[in-house]
Amino acid sequence: MTRPVLLTGASGTLGRMLASRLARKGYALRLSDIVAFPDPLPEGAEFVPVDLLDEAAVHDLVQGTHQIIHLGGISVEKPFRSVIDANILGLTHLFEAARQDRQRIVFASSNHAIGFYERGEKLSVRDPMRPDGYYGLSKAYGELLARMMFDKHGLESVHMRIGSCLPQPTEARHLSTWLSHDDFERLIVAALETKATGHAIVWGVSANRQSWWGDDDAARIGYVPQDDAEHFAPLPDQGDPVARRFQGGSFTAHDYTRGD
Ligand code: NAI
Ligand code: 15L
């Protein structure tokens, strides 16, 4: 029997979209979230409700699956306490369970791990992280936890530093950060299907002419984006001067107290 791919955060915006796309491609899926899956279950999918904070339940959830796509957790800037619960404790439970079962994890990291670089600066995934809040910091933790897990235990993982995954770009910042749904699917399939990934970090971004993000491990996992936000240009800029200055946009302006 085929072992299903585990998808956490399945009831969220990207999870629902991905679940139906992967099911159409013939993947057997084990969907999981803390809240019920709101749509009819795709063919070949089962749903297992789990709170990532429940270590024993996370351990059981991983058993018998084949690779893990981890989208579950807090997906916006929030106070420290709410972020650490799902994004640090919950994430660590998942990596520990994956390590015991020797499963590859494909992790939804975020551009907010590097949000305090100024717009226009061209980045490599090897540049130092500059998180723009507790949310971005939790994504930095995920990437580093996985680095340790690979160096110490050989656990493979692919980190998608996702920009803005939307049906279409709606503001000027998205001309650089947009990840189309089709390219998101391409990235996920590449991360699942590549024979060996090691610890890979890939910008989760389309082939945008105005992208700020360059050198990464996309070629190593075979990810070739095909869409370009430029087709939607020009788009209006949004937010206050801080949001317009930095790559992380409005997340950087949240509780920003510097005078410059
Ligand atoms: P979302 O907020 O719609 O989905 C997250 C899901 O995680 C929700 O369904 C929620 O119920 C679940 N969740 C939260 N706490 C949980 C817990 N303790 N146990 C189990 N499940 C829990 O977010 P979205 O937009 O679908 O994003 C998915 C992932 O991709 C997130 O990790 C987010 O940080 C990341 N990401 C998304 C981007 C985007 O453009 N949508 C950009 C960069 C990263
Ligand atoms: C993210 O990490 C968020 O999950 C998503 O809601 C968007 O705000 C995105 O980044 C972005 O930066 O556009």
PDB file of C-alpha atoms and ligand atoms in Angstrom:
ATOM      1  CA  MET A   1       0.000   0.000   0.000  1.00  0.00           C
ATOM      2  CA  THR A   2       1.265   3.539  -0.802  1.00  0.00           C
ATOM      3  CA  ARG A   3       2.302   5.487   2.261  1.00  0.00           C
ATOM      4  CA  PRO A   4       0.533   8.874   2.294  1.00  0.00           C
ATOM      5  CA  VAL A   5       2.253  12.252   2.305  1.00  0.00           C
ATOM      6  CA  LEU A   6       1.444  14.118   5.534  1.00  0.00           C
ATOM      7  CA  LEU A   7       0.212  17.704   5.099  1.00  0.00           C
ATOM      8  CA  THR A   8      -0.059  19.809   8.279  1.00  0.00           C
ATOM      9  CA  GLY A   9      -1.963  23.088   8.276  1.00  0.00           C
ATOM     10  CA  ALA A  10      -4.271  21.399   5.766  1.00  0.00           C
ATOM     11  CA  SER A  11      -7.321  23.472   6.751  1.00  0.00           C
ATOM     12  CA  GLY A  12      -5.523  26.775   6.114  1.00  0.00           C
ATOM     13  CA  THR A  13      -5.443  28.865   2.932  1.00  0.00           C
ATOM     14  CA  LEU A  14      -2.452  27.184   1.293  1.00  0.00           C
ATOM     15  CA  GLY A  15      -3.209  23.756   2.757  1.00  0.00           C
ATOM     16  CA  ARG A  16      -6.654  23.529   1.172  1.00  0.00           C
ATOM     17  CA  MET A  17      -5.357  24.669  -2.197  1.00  0.00           C
ATOM     18  CA  LEU A  18      -2.435  22.243  -2.076  1.00  0.00           C
ATOM     19  CA  ALA A  19      -4.502  19.297  -0.856  1.00  0.00           C
ATOM     20  CA  SER A  20      -6.763  19.378  -3.905  1.00  0.00           C
ATOM     21  CA  ARG A  21      -3.836  19.903  -6.304  1.00  0.00           C
ATOM     22  CA  LEU A  22      -1.761  17.040  -4.862  1.00  0.00           C
ATOM     23  CA  ALA A  23      -4.798  14.734  -4.796  1.00  0.00           C
ATOM     24  CA  ARG A  24      -5.398  15.514  -8.501  1.00  0.00           C
ATOM     25  CA  LYS A  25      -1.789  14.500  -9.160  1.00  0.00           C
ATOM     26  CA  GLY A  26      -2.486  11.133  -7.531  1.00  0.00           C
ATOM     27  CA  TYR A  27      -0.794  11.614  -4.157  1.00  0.00           C
ATOM     28  CA  ALA A  28      -2.295   9.717  -1.228  1.00  0.00           C
ATOM     29  CA  LEU A  29      -2.621  12.284   1.571  1.00  0.00           C
ATOM     30  CA  ARG A  30      -2.920  12.363   5.329  1.00  0.00           C
ATOM     31  CA  LEU A  31      -4.275  15.842   6.079  1.00  0.00           C
ATOM     32  CA  SER A  32      -3.998  17.312   9.551  1.00  0.00           C
ATOM     33  CA  ASP A  33      -4.866  20.533  11.368  1.00  0.00           C
ATOM     34  CA  ILE A  34      -6.152  21.720  14.734  1.00  0.00           C
ATOM     35  CA  VAL A  35      -9.413  22.752  13.046  1.00  0.00           C
ATOM     36  CA  ALA A  36     -11.630  20.593  10.824  1.00  0.00           C
ATOM     37  CA  PHE A  37     -10.966  20.406   7.085  1.00  0.00           C
ATOM     38  CA  PRO A  38     -13.673  22.705   5.687  1.00  0.00           C
ATOM     39  CA  ASP A  39     -14.015  21.144   2.221  1.00  0.00           C
ATOM     40  CA  PRO A  40     -15.099  17.682   1.081  1.00  0.00           C
ATOM     41  CA  LEU A  41     -12.050  15.427   1.467  1.00  0.00           C
ATOM     42  CA  PRO A  42     -10.141  15.025  -1.811  1.00  0.00           C
ATOM     43  CA  GLU A  43     -10.009  11.533  -3.263  1.00  0.00           C
ATOM     44  CA  GLY A  44      -7.371   9.380  -1.577  1.00  0.00           C
ATOM     45  CA  ALA A  45      -7.136  11.670   1.461  1.00  0.00           C
ATOM     46  CA  GLU A  46      -7.827  11.113   5.152  1.00  0.00           C
ATOM     47  CA  PHE A  47      -8.079  13.815   7.841  1.00  0.00           C
ATOM     48  CA  VAL A  48      -6.571  13.443  11.324  1.00  0.00           C
ATOM     49  CA  PRO A  49      -7.208  16.339  13.754  1.00  0.00           C
ATOM     50  CA  VAL A  50      -4.079  17.077  15.810  1.00  0.00           C
ATOM     51  CA  ASP A  51      -2.814  20.014  17.872  1.00  0.00           C
ATOM     52  CA  LEU A  52       0.911  20.336  17.160  1.00  0.00           C
ATOM     53  CA  LEU A  53       1.389  21.036  20.877  1.00  0.00           C
ATOM     54  CA  ASP A  54       0.349  17.462  21.681  1.00  0.00           C
ATOM     55  CA  GLU A  55       3.672  15.649  21.379  1.00  0.00           C
ATOM     56  CA  ALA A  56       2.255  12.108  21.597  1.00  0.00           C
ATOM     57  CA  ALA A  57      -0.428  12.847  19.000  1.00  0.00           C
ATOM     58  CA  VAL A  58       2.174  14.331  16.644  1.00  0.00           C
ATOM     59  CA  HIS A  59       4.307  11.217  17.058  1.00  0.00           C
ATOM     60  CA  ASP A  60       1.341   9.001  16.114  1.00  0.00           C
ATOM     61  CA  LEU A  61       0.385  11.290  13.222  1.00  0.00           C
ATOM     62  CA  VAL A  62       3.730  10.793  11.499  1.00  0.00           C
ATOM     63  CA  GLN A  63       3.707   7.002  11.724  1.00  0.00           C
ATOM     64  CA  GLY A  64       3.235   5.286   8.378  1.00  0.00           C
ATOM     65  CA  THR A  65       3.491   8.429   6.260  1.00  0.00           C
ATOM     66  CA  HIS A  66       5.974   9.086   3.478  1.00  0.00           C
ATOM     67  CA  GLN A  67       7.426  12.624   3.697  1.00  0.00           C
ATOM     68  CA  ILE A  68       5.885  15.603   5.453  1.00  0.00           C
ATOM     69  CA  ILE A  69       4.783  18.999   4.168  1.00  0.00           C
ATOM     70  CA  HIS A  70       4.650  21.262   7.200  1.00  0.00           C
ATOM     71  CA  LEU A  71       2.395  24.295   6.760  1.00  0.00           C
ATOM     72  CA  GLY A  72       0.705  24.246  10.189  1.00  0.00           C
ATOM     73  CA  GLY A  73       1.154  26.997  12.757  1.00  0.00           C
ATOM     74  CA  ILE A  74       0.823  30.751  13.239  1.00  0.00           C
ATOM     75  CA  SER A  75       1.157  32.448   9.852  1.00  0.00           C
ATOM     76  CA  VAL A  76       1.270  36.143  10.807  1.00  0.00           C
ATOM     77  CA  GLU A  77       2.993  38.388  13.361  1.00  0.00           C
ATOM     78  CA  LYS A  78       1.578  37.763  16.871  1.00  0.00           C
ATOM     79  CA  PRO A  79       2.749  38.145  20.475  1.00  0.00           C
ATOM     80  CA  PHE A  80       5.705  35.952  21.453  1.00  0.00           C
ATOM     81  CA  ARG A  81       3.629  33.520  23.564  1.00  0.00           C
ATOM     82  CA  SER A  82       1.255  32.519  20.751  1.00  0.00           C
ATOM     83  CA  VAL A  83       4.082  32.205  18.255  1.00  0.00           C
ATOM     84  CA  ILE A  84       6.265  29.931  20.367  1.00  0.00           C
ATOM     85  CA  ASP A  85       3.476  27.456  21.079  1.00  0.00           C
ATOM     86  CA  ALA A  86       2.773  26.267  17.541  1.00  0.00           C
ATOM     87  CA  ASN A  87       5.870  27.500  15.693  1.00  0.00           C
ATOM     88  CA  ILE A  88       8.587  26.467  18.143  1.00  0.00           C
ATOM     89  CA  LEU A  89       7.188  23.780  20.438  1.00  0.00           C
ATOM     90  CA  GLY A  90       4.849  22.272  17.849  1.00  0.00           C
ATOM     91  CA  LEU A  91       7.474  22.443  15.123  1.00  0.00           C
ATOM     92  CA  THR A  92      10.030  20.719  17.342  1.00  0.00           C
ATOM     93  CA  HIS A  93       7.552  17.927  18.108  1.00  0.00           C
ATOM     94  CA  LEU A  94       7.124  17.362  14.387  1.00  0.00           C
ATOM     95  CA  PHE A  95      10.855  17.321  13.619  1.00  0.00           C
ATOM     96  CA  GLU A  96      11.510  14.920  16.499  1.00  0.00           C
ATOM     97  CA  ALA A  97       8.794  12.566  15.227  1.00  0.00           C
ATOM     98  CA  ALA A  98      10.133  12.835  11.669  1.00  0.00           C
ATOM     99  CA  ARG A  99      13.646  12.075  12.851  1.00  0.00           C
ATOM    100  CA  GLN A 100      12.541   8.872  14.541  1.00  0.00           C
ATOM    101  CA  ASP A 101      10.716   7.804  11.377  1.00  0.00           C
ATOM    102  CA  ARG A 102      13.493   9.148   9.047  1.00  0.00           C
ATOM    103  CA  GLN A 103      11.096  11.259   6.985  1.00  0.00           C
ATOM    104  CA  ARG A 104      11.928  14.259   4.807  1.00  0.00           C
ATOM    105  CA  ILE A 105      10.227  17.510   5.886  1.00  0.00           C
ATOM    106  CA  VAL A 106       9.242  20.240   3.437  1.00  0.00           C
ATOM    107  CA  PHE A 107       8.839  23.313   5.638  1.00  0.00           C
ATOM    108  CA  ALA A 108       6.935  26.538   4.905  1.00  0.00           C
ATOM    109  CA  SER A 109       9.500  29.081   6.028  1.00  0.00           C
ATOM    110  CA  SER A 110       8.908  32.722   5.178  1.00  0.00           C
ATOM    111  CA  ASN A 111      10.441  35.870   3.750  1.00  0.00           C
ATOM    112  CA  HIS A 112       9.865  37.321   7.241  1.00  0.00           C
ATOM    113  CA  ALA A 113      13.020  35.478   8.334  1.00  0.00           C
ATOM    114  CA  ILE A 114      14.874  38.116   6.252  1.00  0.00           C
ATOM    115  CA  GLY A 115      12.274  40.911   6.321  1.00  0.00           C
ATOM    116  CA  PHE A 116      14.593  43.667   7.572  1.00  0.00           C
ATOM    117  CA  TYR A 117      16.703  43.813   4.410  1.00  0.00           C
ATOM    118  CA  GLU A 118      15.871  46.928   2.449  1.00  0.00           C
ATOM    119  CA  ARG A 119      13.859  46.541  -0.728  1.00  0.00           C
ATOM    120  CA  GLY A 120      16.069  46.252  -3.772  1.00  0.00           C
ATOM    121  CA  GLU A 121      18.901  44.437  -1.940  1.00  0.00           C
ATOM    122  CA  LYS A 122      19.623  41.182  -3.788  1.00  0.00           C
ATOM    123  CA  LEU A 123      19.861  38.279  -1.350  1.00  0.00           C
ATOM    124  CA  SER A 124      21.320  34.791  -1.217  1.00  0.00           C
ATOM    125  CA  VAL A 125      19.837  32.204   1.165  1.00  0.00           C
ATOM    126  CA  ARG A 126      23.352  32.174   2.670  1.00  0.00           C
ATOM    127  CA  ASP A 127      23.028  35.820   3.851  1.00  0.00           C
ATOM    128  CA  PRO A 128      22.449  36.292   7.592  1.00  0.00           C
ATOM    129  CA  MET A 129      18.789  36.117   8.586  1.00  0.00           C
ATOM    130  CA  ARG A 130      17.175  39.391   9.676  1.00  0.00           C
ATOM    131  CA  PRO A 131      13.762  38.423  11.117  1.00  0.00           C
ATOM    132  CA  ASP A 132      11.183  41.184  11.211  1.00  0.00           C
ATOM    133  CA  GLY A 133       9.291  39.965  14.326  1.00  0.00           C
ATOM    134  CA  TYR A 134       8.587  36.933  16.486  1.00  0.00           C
ATOM    135  CA  TYR A 135       6.886  35.183  13.563  1.00  0.00           C
ATOM    136  CA  GLY A 136       9.942  35.596  11.307  1.00  0.00           C
ATOM    137  CA  LEU A 137      12.160  34.544  14.197  1.00  0.00           C
ATOM    138  CA  SER A 138      10.171  31.310  14.557  1.00  0.00           C
ATOM    139  CA  LYS A 139      10.800  30.544  10.859  1.00  0.00           C
ATOM    140  CA  ALA A 140      14.524  31.189  11.385  1.00  0.00           C
ATOM    141  CA  TYR A 141      14.378  28.707  14.270  1.00  0.00           C
ATOM    142  CA  GLY A 142      12.744  26.121  11.996  1.00  0.00           C
ATOM    143  CA  GLU A 143      15.489  26.435   9.391  1.00  0.00           C
ATOM    144  CA  LEU A 144      18.206  26.167  12.048  1.00  0.00           C
ATOM    145  CA  LEU A 145      16.554  23.282  13.884  1.00  0.00           C
ATOM    146  CA  ALA A 146      16.526  21.418  10.582  1.00  0.00           C
ATOM    147  CA  ARG A 147      20.205  22.266   9.957  1.00  0.00           C
ATOM    148  CA  MET A 148      21.052  20.683  13.313  1.00  0.00           C
ATOM    149  CA  MET A 149      18.826  17.678  12.561  1.00  0.00           C
ATOM    150  CA  PHE A 150      20.617  17.123   9.249  1.00  0.00           C
ATOM    151  CA  ASP A 151      24.127  17.530  10.666  1.00  0.00           C
ATOM    152  CA  LYS A 152      23.413  15.327  13.664  1.00  0.00           C
ATOM    153  CA  HIS A 153      20.936  12.763  12.346  1.00  0.00           C
ATOM    154  CA  GLY A 154      20.935  13.026   8.531  1.00  0.00           C
ATOM    155  CA  LEU A 155      17.281  14.154   8.499  1.00  0.00           C
ATOM    156  CA  GLU A 156      16.579  15.743   5.104  1.00  0.00           C
ATOM    157  CA  SER A 157      14.521  18.908   4.722  1.00  0.00           C
ATOM    158  CA  VAL A 158      13.604  21.554   2.183  1.00  0.00           C
ATOM    159  CA  HIS A 159      12.859  25.075   3.423  1.00  0.00           C
ATOM    160  CA  MET A 160      10.633  27.167   1.226  1.00  0.00           C
ATOM    161  CA  ARG A 161      11.274  30.840   2.061  1.00  0.00           C
ATOM    162  CA  ILE A 162       7.849  31.783   0.738  1.00  0.00           C
ATOM    163  CA  GLY A 163       7.220  35.351  -0.386  1.00  0.00           C
ATOM    164  CA  SER A 164       3.506  36.051  -0.994  1.00  0.00           C
ATOM    165  CA  CYS A 165       1.600  33.015  -2.243  1.00  0.00           C
ATOM    166  CA  LEU A 166      -1.560  34.414  -3.789  1.00  0.00           C
ATOM    167  CA  PRO A 167      -3.801  33.771  -6.802  1.00  0.00           C
ATOM    168  CA  GLN A 168      -2.371  37.010  -8.228  1.00  0.00           C
ATOM    169  CA  PRO A 169      -0.220  39.928  -7.020  1.00  0.00           C
ATOM    170  CA  THR A 170      -2.175  42.945  -5.738  1.00  0.00           C
ATOM    171  CA  GLU A 171       0.441  45.518  -4.600  1.00  0.00           C
ATOM    172  CA  ALA A 172       3.871  46.785  -5.721  1.00  0.00           C
ATOM    173  CA  ARG A 173       5.771  44.640  -3.179  1.00  0.00           C
ATOM    174  CA  HIS A 174       4.280  41.521  -4.744  1.00  0.00           C
ATOM    175  CA  LEU A 175       6.056  42.305  -8.023  1.00  0.00           C
ATOM    176  CA  SER A 176       9.127  40.999  -6.147  1.00  0.00           C
ATOM    177  CA  THR A 177       7.601  38.570  -3.633  1.00  0.00           C
ATOM    178  CA  TRP A 178       4.801  36.815  -5.529  1.00  0.00           C
ATOM    179  CA  LEU A 179       4.627  33.010  -5.614  1.00  0.00           C
ATOM    180  CA  SER A 180       1.873  31.817  -7.943  1.00  0.00           C
ATOM    181  CA  HIS A 181      -0.199  28.816  -6.940  1.00  0.00           C
ATOM    182  CA  ASP A 182       1.129  26.875  -9.945  1.00  0.00           C
ATOM    183  CA  ASP A 183       4.745  27.604  -8.963  1.00  0.00           C
ATOM    184  CA  PHE A 184       3.970  26.666  -5.342  1.00  0.00           C
ATOM    185  CA  GLU A 185       2.757  23.282  -6.613  1.00  0.00           C
ATOM    186  CA  ARG A 186       5.919  22.946  -8.756  1.00  0.00           C
ATOM    187  CA  LEU A 187       8.088  23.718  -5.747  1.00  0.00           C
ATOM    188  CA  ILE A 188       6.316  21.204  -3.526  1.00  0.00           C
ATOM    189  CA  VAL A 189       6.455  18.446  -6.146  1.00  0.00           C
ATOM    190  CA  ALA A 190      10.174  19.105  -6.740  1.00  0.00           C
ATOM    191  CA  ALA A 191      10.850  18.974  -2.991  1.00  0.00           C
ATOM    192  CA  LEU A 192       8.950  15.688  -2.636  1.00  0.00           C
ATOM    193  CA  GLU A 193      10.273  13.962  -5.740  1.00  0.00           C
ATOM    194  CA  THR A 194      13.993  14.831  -5.725  1.00  0.00           C
ATOM    195  CA  LYS A 195      16.028  11.811  -4.745  1.00  0.00           C
ATOM    196  CA  ALA A 196      18.263  13.535  -2.209  1.00  0.00           C
ATOM    197  CA  THR A 197      17.904  17.056  -0.850  1.00  0.00           C
ATOM    198  CA  GLY A 198      20.175  17.255   2.176  1.00  0.00           C
ATOM    199  CA  HIS A 199      19.299  20.518   3.951  1.00  0.00           C
ATOM    200  CA  ALA A 200      18.052  22.766   1.146  1.00  0.00           C
ATOM    201  CA  ILE A 201      16.795  26.346   1.267  1.00  0.00           C
ATOM    202  CA  VAL A 202      14.823  27.625  -1.720  1.00  0.00           C
ATOM    203  CA  TRP A 203      13.145  30.989  -2.248  1.00  0.00           C
ATOM    204  CA  GLY A 204       9.411  30.350  -2.513  1.00  0.00           C
ATOM    205  CA  VAL A 205       8.980  32.823  -5.307  1.00  0.00           C
ATOM    206  CA  SER A 206       7.952  32.871  -8.946  1.00  0.00           C
ATOM    207  CA  ALA A 207      10.307  33.916 -11.767  1.00  0.00           C
ATOM    208  CA  ASN A 208       9.570  37.588 -11.081  1.00  0.00           C
ATOM    209  CA  ARG A 209      11.603  40.066 -13.122  1.00  0.00           C
ATOM    210  CA  GLN A 210      11.813  42.327 -10.047  1.00  0.00           C
ATOM    211  CA  SER A 211      12.699  39.573  -7.544  1.00  0.00           C
ATOM    212  CA  TRP A 212      15.095  40.501  -4.709  1.00  0.00           C
ATOM    213  CA  TRP A 213      16.044  36.869  -4.152  1.00  0.00           C
ATOM    214  CA  GLY A 214      18.811  35.025  -5.998  1.00  0.00           C
ATOM    215  CA  ASP A 215      21.254  32.306  -5.041  1.00  0.00           C
ATOM    216  CA  ASP A 216      19.530  29.290  -3.426  1.00  0.00           C
ATOM    217  CA  ASP A 217      19.191  25.497  -3.706  1.00  0.00           C
ATOM    218  CA  ALA A 218      16.406  25.514  -6.337  1.00  0.00           C
ATOM    219  CA  ALA A 219      18.564  23.845  -9.001  1.00  0.00           C
ATOM    220  CA  ARG A 220      19.623  21.126  -6.563  1.00  0.00           C
ATOM    221  CA  ILE A 221      16.000  20.097  -5.993  1.00  0.00           C
ATOM    222  CA  GLY A 222      14.892  20.765  -9.590  1.00  0.00           C
ATOM    223  CA  TYR A 223      12.532  23.706  -8.938  1.00  0.00           C
ATOM    224  CA  VAL A 224      12.004  25.838 -12.045  1.00  0.00           C
ATOM    225  CA  PRO A 225       9.396  28.608 -11.549  1.00  0.00           C
ATOM    226  CA  GLN A 226       7.459  29.686 -14.623  1.00  0.00           C
ATOM    227  CA  ASP A 227       5.274  32.660 -13.674  1.00  0.00           C
ATOM    228  CA  ASP A 228       6.217  36.352 -13.473  1.00  0.00           C
ATOM    229  CA  ALA A 229       4.369  39.017 -11.445  1.00  0.00           C
ATOM    230  CA  GLU A 230       5.479  41.616 -14.004  1.00  0.00           C
ATOM    231  CA  HIS A 231       2.481  40.689 -16.165  1.00  0.00           C
ATOM    232  CA  PHE A 232       0.313  42.443 -13.525  1.00  0.00           C
ATOM    233  CA  ALA A 233       2.424  45.655 -13.329  1.00  0.00           C
ATOM    234  CA  PRO A 234       2.027  48.434 -12.449  1.00  0.00           C
ATOM    235  CA  LEU A 235       0.534  47.891  -8.988  1.00  0.00           C
ATOM    236  CA  PRO A 236      -0.006  50.424  -6.154  1.00  0.00           C
ATOM    237  CA  ASP A 237       2.422  50.581  -3.219  1.00  0.00           C
ATOM    238  CA  GLN A 238       0.879  50.099   0.230  1.00  0.00           C
ATOM    239  CA  GLY A 239       1.614  50.831   3.903  1.00  0.00           C
ATOM    240  CA  ASP A 240       3.560  53.443   5.850  1.00  0.00           C
ATOM    241  CA  PRO A 241       7.186  54.488   5.077  1.00  0.00           C
ATOM    242  CA  VAL A 242       8.626  51.622   7.161  1.00  0.00           C
ATOM    243  CA  ALA A 243       6.531  49.017   5.350  1.00  0.00           C
ATOM    244  CA  ARG A 244       7.582  50.527   2.011  1.00  0.00           C
ATOM    245  CA  ARG A 245      11.272  50.503   2.950  1.00  0.00           C
ATOM    246  CA  PHE A 246      11.850  46.880   3.940  1.00  0.00           C
ATOM    247  CA  GLN A 247      11.347  43.561   2.141  1.00  0.00           C
ATOM    248  CA  GLY A 248       9.009  42.245   4.862  1.00  0.00           C
ATOM    249  CA  GLY A 249       6.505  45.050   4.190  1.00  0.00           C
ATOM    250  CA  SER A 250       3.828  45.613   6.849  1.00  0.00           C
ATOM    251  CA  PHE A 251       5.305  42.986   9.219  1.00  0.00           C
ATOM    252  CA  THR A 252       8.381  45.235   9.695  1.00  0.00           C
ATOM    253  CA  ALA A 253       6.194  48.219  10.632  1.00  0.00           C
ATOM    254  CA  HIS A 254       4.421  46.241  13.370  1.00  0.00           C
ATOM    255  CA  ASP A 255       5.596  47.685  16.736  1.00  0.00           C
ATOM    256  CA  TYR A 256       8.526  49.485  15.029  1.00  0.00           C
ATOM    257  CA  THR A 257       9.916  52.002  17.539  1.00  0.00           C
ATOM    258  CA  ARG A 258      13.177  53.227  15.921  1.00  0.00           C
ATOM    259  CA  GLY A 259      13.145  56.830  14.952  1.00  0.00           C
ATOM    260  CA  ASP A 260      14.947  56.311  11.605  1.00  0.00           C
TER     261      ASP A 260
HETATM  262  P1  NAI B   1      -3.037  29.728   7.495  1.00  0.00           P
HETATM  263  O1  NAI B   1      -2.991  30.524   8.755  1.00  0.00           O
HETATM  264  O2  NAI B   1      -4.212  29.911   6.598  1.00  0.00           O
HETATM  265  O3  NAI B   1      -2.892  28.171   7.834  1.00  0.00           O
HETATM  266  C1  NAI B   1      -2.178  27.690   8.947  1.00  0.00           C
HETATM  267  C2  NAI B   1      -2.932  26.506   9.514  1.00  0.00           C
HETATM  268  O4  NAI B   1      -2.204  26.028  10.661  1.00  0.00           O
HETATM  269  C3  NAI B   1      -4.349  26.849   9.992  1.00  0.00           C
HETATM  270  O5  NAI B   1      -5.309  26.048   9.341  1.00  0.00           O
HETATM  271  C4  NAI B   1      -4.315  26.588  11.484  1.00  0.00           C
HETATM  272  O6  NAI B   1      -5.523  26.057  12.001  1.00  0.00           O
HETATM  273  C5  NAI B   1      -3.161  25.594  11.605  1.00  0.00           C
HETATM  274  N1  NAI B   1      -2.607  25.600  12.964  1.00  0.00           N
HETATM  275  C6  NAI B   1      -2.321  26.682  13.736  1.00  0.00           C
HETATM  276  N2  NAI B   1      -1.919  26.297  14.955  1.00  0.00           N
HETATM  277  C7  NAI B   1      -1.934  24.944  14.955  1.00  0.00           C
HETATM  278  C8  NAI B   1      -1.637  23.969  15.938  1.00  0.00           C
HETATM  279  N3  NAI B   1      -1.245  24.292  17.180  1.00  0.00           N
HETATM  280  N4  NAI B   1      -1.770  22.667  15.615  1.00  0.00           N
HETATM  281  C9  NAI B   1      -2.180  22.311  14.364  1.00  0.00           C
HETATM  282  N5  NAI B   1      -2.490  23.182  13.392  1.00  0.00           N
HETATM  283  C10 NAI B   1      -2.375  24.499  13.689  1.00  0.00           C
HETATM  284  O7  NAI B   1      -1.691  30.053   6.719  1.00  0.00           O
HETATM  285  P2  NAI B   1      -1.349  29.883   5.158  1.00  0.00           P
HETATM  286  O8  NAI B   1      -1.405  31.206   4.520  1.00  0.00           O
HETATM  287  O9  NAI B   1      -2.093  28.757   4.597  1.00  0.00           O
HETATM  288  O10 NAI B   1       0.208  29.495   5.244  1.00  0.00           O
HETATM  289  C11 NAI B   1       0.626  28.157   5.400  1.00  0.00           C
HETATM  290  C12 NAI B   1       2.068  28.150   5.892  1.00  0.00           C
HETATM  291  O11 NAI B   1       2.890  28.831   4.954  1.00  0.00           O
HETATM  292  C13 NAI B   1       2.265  28.841   7.240  1.00  0.00           C
HETATM  293  O12 NAI B   1       3.233  28.107   7.974  1.00  0.00           O
HETATM  294  C14 NAI B   1       2.829  30.192   6.874  1.00  0.00           C
HETATM  295  O13 NAI B   1       3.659  30.706   7.918  1.00  0.00           O
HETATM  296  C15 NAI B   1       3.626  29.861   5.618  1.00  0.00           C
HETATM  297  N6  NAI B   1       3.759  31.000   4.714  1.00  0.00           N
HETATM  298  C16 NAI B   1       2.663  31.445   4.009  1.00  0.00           C
HETATM  299  C17 NAI B   1       2.794  32.492   3.123  1.00  0.00           C
HETATM  300  C18 NAI B   1       1.643  32.949   2.283  1.00  0.00           C
HETATM  301  O14 NAI B   1       1.873  33.770   1.367  1.00  0.00           O
HETATM  302  N7  NAI B   1       0.413  32.451   2.510  1.00  0.00           N
HETATM  303  C19 NAI B   1       4.076  33.207   2.977  1.00  0.00           C
HETATM  304  C20 NAI B   1       5.151  32.671   3.780  1.00  0.00           C
HETATM  305  C21 NAI B   1       4.986  31.590   4.601  1.00  0.00           C
HETATM  306  C1  15L B   2       3.804  35.396   5.297  1.00  0.00           C
HETATM  307  O1  15L B   2       4.697  34.781   5.880  1.00  0.00           O
HETATM  308  C2  15L B   2       2.384  35.268   5.697  1.00  0.00           C
HETATM  309  O2  15L B   2       2.075  33.969   6.141  1.00  0.00           O
HETATM  310  C3  15L B   2       1.407  35.657   4.586  1.00  0.00           C
HETATM  311  O3  15L B   2       0.127  35.844   5.169  1.00  0.00           O
HETATM  312  C4  15L B   2       1.846  36.926   3.852  1.00  0.00           C
HETATM  313  O4  15L B   2       1.728  38.016   4.688  1.00  0.00           O
HETATM  314  C5  15L B   2       3.281  36.785   3.369  1.00  0.00           C
HETATM  315  O5  15L B   2       4.166  36.330   4.375  1.00  0.00           O
HETATM  316  C6  15L B   2       3.878  38.076   2.774  1.00  0.00           C
HETATM  317  O6  15L B   2       4.927  38.502   3.234  1.00  0.00           O
HETATM  318  O7  15L B   2       3.279  38.619   1.834  1.00  0.00           O
END
